[in-house]
Coordinates of C-alpha atoms and ligand atoms in Angstrom, one line a residue:
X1 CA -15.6 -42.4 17.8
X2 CA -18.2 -43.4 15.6
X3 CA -21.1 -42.3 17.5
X4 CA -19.2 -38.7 18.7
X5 CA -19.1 -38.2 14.5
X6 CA -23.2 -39.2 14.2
X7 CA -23.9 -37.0 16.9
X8 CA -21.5 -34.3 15.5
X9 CA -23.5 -34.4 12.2
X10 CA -27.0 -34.4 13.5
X11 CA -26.0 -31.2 15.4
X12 CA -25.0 -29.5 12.3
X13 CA -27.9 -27.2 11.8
X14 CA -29.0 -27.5 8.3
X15 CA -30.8 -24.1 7.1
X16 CA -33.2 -25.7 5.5
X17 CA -35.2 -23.9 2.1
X18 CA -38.7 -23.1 2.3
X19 CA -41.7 -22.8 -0.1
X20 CA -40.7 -25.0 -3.1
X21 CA -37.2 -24.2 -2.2
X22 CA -35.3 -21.6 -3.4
X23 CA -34.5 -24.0 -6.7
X24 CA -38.2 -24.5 -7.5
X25 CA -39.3 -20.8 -6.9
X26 CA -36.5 -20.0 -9.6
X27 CA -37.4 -22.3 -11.9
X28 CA -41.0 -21.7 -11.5
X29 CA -40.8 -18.2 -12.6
X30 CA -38.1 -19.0 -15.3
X31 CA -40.3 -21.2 -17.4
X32 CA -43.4 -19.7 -16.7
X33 CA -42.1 -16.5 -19.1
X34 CA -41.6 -19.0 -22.1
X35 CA -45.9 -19.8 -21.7
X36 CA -46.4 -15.8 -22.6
X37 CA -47.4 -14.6 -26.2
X38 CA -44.6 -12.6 -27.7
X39 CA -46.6 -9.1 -26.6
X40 CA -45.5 -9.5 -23.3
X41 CA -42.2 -11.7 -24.4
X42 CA -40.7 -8.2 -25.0
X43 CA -40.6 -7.3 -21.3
X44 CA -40.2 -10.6 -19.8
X45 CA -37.6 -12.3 -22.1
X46 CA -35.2 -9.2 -21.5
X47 CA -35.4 -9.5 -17.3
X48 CA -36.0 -13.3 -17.1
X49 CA -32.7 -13.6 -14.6
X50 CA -34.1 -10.5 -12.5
X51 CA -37.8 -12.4 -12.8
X52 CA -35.7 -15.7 -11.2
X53 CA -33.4 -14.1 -8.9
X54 CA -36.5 -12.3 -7.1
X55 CA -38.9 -15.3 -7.2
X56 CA -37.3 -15.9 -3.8
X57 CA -37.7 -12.4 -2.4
X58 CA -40.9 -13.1 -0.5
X59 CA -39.4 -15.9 1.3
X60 CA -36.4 -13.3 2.7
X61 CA -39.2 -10.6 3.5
X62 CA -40.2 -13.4 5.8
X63 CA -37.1 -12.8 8.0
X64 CA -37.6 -9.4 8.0
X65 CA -41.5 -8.7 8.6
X66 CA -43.4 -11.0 10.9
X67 CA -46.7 -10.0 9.0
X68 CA -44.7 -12.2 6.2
X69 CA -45.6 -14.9 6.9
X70 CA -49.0 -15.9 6.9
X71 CA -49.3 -15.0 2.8
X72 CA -47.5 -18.3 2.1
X73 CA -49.8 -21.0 3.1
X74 CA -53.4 -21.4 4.5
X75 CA -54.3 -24.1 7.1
X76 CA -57.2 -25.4 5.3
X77 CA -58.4 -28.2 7.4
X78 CA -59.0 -25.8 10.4
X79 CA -62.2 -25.3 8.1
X80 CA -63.5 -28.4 8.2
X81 CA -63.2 -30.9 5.4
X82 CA -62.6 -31.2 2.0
X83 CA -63.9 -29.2 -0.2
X84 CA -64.2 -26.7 2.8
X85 CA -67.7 -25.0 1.3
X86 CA -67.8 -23.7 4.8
X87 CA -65.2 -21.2 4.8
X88 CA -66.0 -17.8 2.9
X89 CA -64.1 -17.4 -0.7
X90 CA -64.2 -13.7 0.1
X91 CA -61.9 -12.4 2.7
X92 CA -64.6 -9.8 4.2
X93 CA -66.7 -12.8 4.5
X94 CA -64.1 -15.2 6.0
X95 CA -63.5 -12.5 9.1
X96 CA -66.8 -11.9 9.8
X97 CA -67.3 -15.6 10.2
X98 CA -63.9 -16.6 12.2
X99 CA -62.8 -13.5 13.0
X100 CA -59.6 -11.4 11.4
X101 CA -56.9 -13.0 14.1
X102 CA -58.5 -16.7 13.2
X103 CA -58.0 -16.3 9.6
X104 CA -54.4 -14.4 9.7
X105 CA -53.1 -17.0 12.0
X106 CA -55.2 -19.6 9.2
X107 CA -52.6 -18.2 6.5
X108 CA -54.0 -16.0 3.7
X109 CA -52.9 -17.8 0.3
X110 CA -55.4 -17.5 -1.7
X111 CA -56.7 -14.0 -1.0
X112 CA -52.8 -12.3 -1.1
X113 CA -52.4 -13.9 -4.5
X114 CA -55.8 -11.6 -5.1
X115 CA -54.5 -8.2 -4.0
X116 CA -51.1 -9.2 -5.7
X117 CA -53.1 -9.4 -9.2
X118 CA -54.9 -6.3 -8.8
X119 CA -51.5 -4.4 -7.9
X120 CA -50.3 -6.1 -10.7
X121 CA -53.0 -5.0 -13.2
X122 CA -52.6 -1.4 -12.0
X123 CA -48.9 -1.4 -12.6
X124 CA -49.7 -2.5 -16.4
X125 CA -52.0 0.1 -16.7
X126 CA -49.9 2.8 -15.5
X127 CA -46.8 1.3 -17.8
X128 CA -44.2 0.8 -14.7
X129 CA -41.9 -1.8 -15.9
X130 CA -39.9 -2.1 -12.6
X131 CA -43.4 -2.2 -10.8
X132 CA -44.7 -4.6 -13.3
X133 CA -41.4 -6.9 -13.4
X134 CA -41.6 -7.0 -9.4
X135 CA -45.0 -7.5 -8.6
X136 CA -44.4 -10.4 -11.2
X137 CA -41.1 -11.8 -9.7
X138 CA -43.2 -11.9 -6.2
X139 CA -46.7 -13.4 -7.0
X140 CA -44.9 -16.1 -8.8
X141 CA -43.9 -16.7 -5.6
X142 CA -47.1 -16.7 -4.1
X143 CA -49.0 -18.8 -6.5
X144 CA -46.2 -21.4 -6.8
X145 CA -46.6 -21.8 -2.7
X146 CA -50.2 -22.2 -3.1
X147 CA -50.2 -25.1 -5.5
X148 CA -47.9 -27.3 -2.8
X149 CA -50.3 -29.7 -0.4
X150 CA -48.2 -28.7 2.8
X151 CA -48.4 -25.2 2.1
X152 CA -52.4 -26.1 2.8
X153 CA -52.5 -28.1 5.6
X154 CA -51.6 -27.8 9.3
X155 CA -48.9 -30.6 9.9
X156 CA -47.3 -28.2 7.5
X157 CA -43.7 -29.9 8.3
X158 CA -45.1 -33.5 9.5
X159 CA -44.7 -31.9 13.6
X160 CA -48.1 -33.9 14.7
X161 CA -46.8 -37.0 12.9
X162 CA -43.0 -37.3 13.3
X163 CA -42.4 -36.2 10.2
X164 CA -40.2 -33.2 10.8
X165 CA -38.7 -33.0 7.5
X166 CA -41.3 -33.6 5.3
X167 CA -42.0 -30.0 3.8
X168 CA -38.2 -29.4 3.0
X169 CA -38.4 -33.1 1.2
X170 CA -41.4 -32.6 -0.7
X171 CA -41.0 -29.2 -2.6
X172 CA -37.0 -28.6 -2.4
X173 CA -34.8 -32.5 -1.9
X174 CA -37.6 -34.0 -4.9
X175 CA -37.5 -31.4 -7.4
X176 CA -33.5 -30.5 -6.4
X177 CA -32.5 -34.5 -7.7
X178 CA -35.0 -35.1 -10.0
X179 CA -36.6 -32.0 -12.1
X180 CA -33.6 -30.9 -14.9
X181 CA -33.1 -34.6 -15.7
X182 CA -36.8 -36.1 -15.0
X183 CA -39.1 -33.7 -14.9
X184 CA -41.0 -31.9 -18.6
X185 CA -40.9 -28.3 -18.7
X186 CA -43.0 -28.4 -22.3
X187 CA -45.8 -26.9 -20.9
X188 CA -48.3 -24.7 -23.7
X189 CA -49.2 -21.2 -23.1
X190 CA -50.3 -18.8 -20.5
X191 CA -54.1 -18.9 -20.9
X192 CA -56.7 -15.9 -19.6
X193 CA -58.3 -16.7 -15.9
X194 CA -61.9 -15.5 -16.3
X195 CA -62.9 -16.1 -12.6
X196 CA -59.9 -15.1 -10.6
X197 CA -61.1 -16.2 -7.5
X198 CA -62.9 -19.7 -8.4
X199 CA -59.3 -20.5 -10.0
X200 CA -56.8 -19.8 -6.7
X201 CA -59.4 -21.6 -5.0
X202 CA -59.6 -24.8 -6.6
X203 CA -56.0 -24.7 -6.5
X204 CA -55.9 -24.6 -2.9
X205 CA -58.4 -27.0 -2.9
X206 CA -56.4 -29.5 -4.9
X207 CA -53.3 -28.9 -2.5
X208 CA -55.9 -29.2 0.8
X209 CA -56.9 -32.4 -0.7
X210 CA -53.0 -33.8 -1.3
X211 CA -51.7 -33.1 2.0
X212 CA -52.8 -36.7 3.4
X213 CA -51.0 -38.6 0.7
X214 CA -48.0 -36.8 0.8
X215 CA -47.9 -37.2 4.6
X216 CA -49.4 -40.4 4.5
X217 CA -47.2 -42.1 1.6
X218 CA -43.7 -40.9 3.2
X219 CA -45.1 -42.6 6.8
X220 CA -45.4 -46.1 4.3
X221 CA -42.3 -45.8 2.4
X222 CA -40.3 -45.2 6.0
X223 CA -41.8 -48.5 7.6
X224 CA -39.6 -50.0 4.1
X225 CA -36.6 -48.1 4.6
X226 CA -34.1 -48.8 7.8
X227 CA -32.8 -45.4 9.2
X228 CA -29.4 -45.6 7.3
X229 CA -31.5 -46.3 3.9
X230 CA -34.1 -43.1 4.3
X231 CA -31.0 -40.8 5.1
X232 CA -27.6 -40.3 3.4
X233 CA -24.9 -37.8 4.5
X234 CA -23.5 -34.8 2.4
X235 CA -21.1 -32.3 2.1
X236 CA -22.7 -28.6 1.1
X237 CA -20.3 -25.7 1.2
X238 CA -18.3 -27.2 3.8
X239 CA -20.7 -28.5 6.3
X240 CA -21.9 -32.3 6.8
X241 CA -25.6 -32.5 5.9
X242 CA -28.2 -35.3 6.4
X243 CA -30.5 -35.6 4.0
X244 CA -33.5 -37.8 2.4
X245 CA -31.4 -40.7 0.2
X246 CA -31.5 -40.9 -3.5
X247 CA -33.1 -44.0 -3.2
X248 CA -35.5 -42.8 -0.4
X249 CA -36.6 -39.6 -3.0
X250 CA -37.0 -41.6 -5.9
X251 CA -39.0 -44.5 -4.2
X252 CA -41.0 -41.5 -2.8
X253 CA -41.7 -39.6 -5.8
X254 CA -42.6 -43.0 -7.6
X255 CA -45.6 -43.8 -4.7
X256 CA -47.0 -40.1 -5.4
X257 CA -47.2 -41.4 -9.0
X258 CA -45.1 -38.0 -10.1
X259 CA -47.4 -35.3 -7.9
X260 CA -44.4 -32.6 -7.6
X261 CA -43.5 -32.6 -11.1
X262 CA -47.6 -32.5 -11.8
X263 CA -47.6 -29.5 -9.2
X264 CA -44.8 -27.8 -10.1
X265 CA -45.9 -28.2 -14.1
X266 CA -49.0 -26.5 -13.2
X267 CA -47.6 -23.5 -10.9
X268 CA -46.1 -22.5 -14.0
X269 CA -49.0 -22.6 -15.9
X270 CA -50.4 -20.4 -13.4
X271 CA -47.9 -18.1 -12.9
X272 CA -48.0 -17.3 -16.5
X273 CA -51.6 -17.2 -17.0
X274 CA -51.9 -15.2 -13.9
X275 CA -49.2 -12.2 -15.4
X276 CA -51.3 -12.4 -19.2
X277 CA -54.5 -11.9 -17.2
X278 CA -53.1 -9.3 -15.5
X279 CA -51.7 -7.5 -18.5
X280 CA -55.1 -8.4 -20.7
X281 CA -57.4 -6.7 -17.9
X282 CA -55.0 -3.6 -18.0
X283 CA -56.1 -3.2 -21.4
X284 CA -52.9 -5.3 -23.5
X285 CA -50.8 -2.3 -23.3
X286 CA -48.0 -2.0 -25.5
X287 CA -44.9 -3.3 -23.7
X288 CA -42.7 -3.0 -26.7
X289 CA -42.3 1.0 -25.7
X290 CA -41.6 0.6 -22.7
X291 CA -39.2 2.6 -21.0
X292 CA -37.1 0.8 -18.0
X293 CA -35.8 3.0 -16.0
X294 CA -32.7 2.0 -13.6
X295 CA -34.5 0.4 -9.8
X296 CA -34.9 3.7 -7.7
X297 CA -32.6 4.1 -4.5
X298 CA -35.9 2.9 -2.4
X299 CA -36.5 -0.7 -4.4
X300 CA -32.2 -1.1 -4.6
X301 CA -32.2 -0.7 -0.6
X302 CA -35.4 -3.1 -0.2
X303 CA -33.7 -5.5 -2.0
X304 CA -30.3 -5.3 -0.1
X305 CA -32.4 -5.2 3.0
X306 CA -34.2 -8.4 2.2
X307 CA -30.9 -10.4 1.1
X308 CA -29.4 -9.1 4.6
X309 CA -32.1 -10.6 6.5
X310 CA -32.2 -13.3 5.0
X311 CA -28.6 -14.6 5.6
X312 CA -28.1 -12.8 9.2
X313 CA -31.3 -13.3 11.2
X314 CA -33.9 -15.9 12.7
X315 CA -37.5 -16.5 10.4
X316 CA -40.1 -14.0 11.9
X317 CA -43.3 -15.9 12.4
X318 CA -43.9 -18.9 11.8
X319 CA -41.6 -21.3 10.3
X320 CA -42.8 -23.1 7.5
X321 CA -40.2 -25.2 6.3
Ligands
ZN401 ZN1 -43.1 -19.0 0.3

């Protein structure tokens, strides 16, 4: 009886989150609006529940358009090693050298995040508050997924190490137990990014360079923990889930010597900076008079579309989870 109930729970499928989790995306975007100077506070302040509910909406485009995909990570160590001085900081450099299937299949992080800033600075300059508020919602997204070390390496979920599981415990199970009660949100203000480029990069750099202790540190903790120890069992919305312990999580987070909240702290310093540099290199406009107009029938349906997808069908593309 006891082993038809084990092997009952491991077959409950467990839709796990992705990138960050939909809890860290949230929060990620939430804080980051309390880092802007009270110019742009006028805008964001007002919409900061629209700004967290859509920090998730790239992830649900992902079930909907396979091209998705490939903007949420980048499999840095198919270039080579660290610091990857090989591979091309400009995109039009990058295919020439690998070719354009190479480098979409590689993930494009760090250049989407690019075009996402420039769309962003042209909806400032034209005054679009809707366009401005959901360009912002969605490269929150974006940068937050580039500042987490499996989001820039190609045992993205632990697959060529037995480590299924890993991605999912690192950026959603962490932050999910420890962040409102552990974790310090006081973070300064949003400050301007002179070199755009130079600064995804070394962000993705930093994240390139994690990956092997995060995958490294949770293959040491489990040689300490017995099965039953590493895992605990829990009821979510009416299904039996198995998940990393308590114990397992906080012993884990204490060997990365706090690297998630350090991450997570500085993807909202980013996000922030990333909207003021944006709205300074539009020329500051004044957001004070701007007028928000009601989401047009188009940007309603995309959004309905994207929740649908979400909940009813399978992840186009790769999973990165
Ligand atoms: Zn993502």
């Amino acid at each position: 009886m006891k082993k038809l109930l084990l092997l009952f729970i491991c077959c409950v499928i467990y839709k796990q989150s992705f990138c960050w989790g939909f809890y860290a995306h949230q929060r990620i975007n939430y804080f980051a609006v309390f880092l802007l100077p009270p110019e742009m506070m006028v805008l964001y302040k007002p919409n900061i529940q629209f700004l967290t509910d859509h920090a998730v909406d790239p992830d649900k485009r992902r079930y909907a358009v396979a091209s998705e995909g490939p903007k949420h990570y980048i499999d840095i160590d198919h270039y080579g090693s660290y610091p990857w001085r090989e591979l091309p900081v400009k995109y039009e450099d990058a295919i020439k050298k690998y070719s354009r299937d190479t480098v979409a299949a590689n993930g494009i992080v760090p250049w989407w995040i690019q075009i996402m800033e420039q769309r962003l600075t042209t909806a400032f300059k034209e005054k679009d508050a809707n366009r401005i508020l959901k360009l912002s919602a969605e490269i929150g997204h974006y940068i937050a997924d580039s500042h987490v070390p499996l989001h820039a390496n190609s045992n993205h979920d632990g697959q060529q190490t037995n480590q299924r599981g890993i991605h999912g415990f690192w950026e959603s199970r962490v932050p999910e137990l420890l962040a409102e009660k552990d974790f310090d949100f006081m973070i300064g203000k949003a400050t301007y990014i002179a070199d755009i480029p130079k600064y995804i990069w070394s962000r993705v750099r930093e994240s390139g360079a994690a990956a092997d202790s995060v995958l490294k540190s949770e293959a040491a903790l489990t040689k300490q923990f017995s099965s039953d120890r590493k895992y605990s069992f829990e009821e979510r919305n009416g299904k039996i889930l198995r998940q990393y312990s308590s114990a397992f999580t906080i012993a884990y987070n204490t060997m990365l010597k706090g690297m998630v909240e350090r991450r997570m702290r500085l993807a909202i310093a980013s996000v922030a900076s990333f909207w003021y540099t944006a709205w300074v290199n539009a020329g500051q406009p004044d957001l004070k008079s701007l007028k928000q107009n009601a989401f047009t029938e188009d940007d309603l349906k995309e959004f309905e579309l994207l929740d649908k997808a979400w909940k009813n069908s399978q992840i186009k593309g790769r999973i990165h989870e």
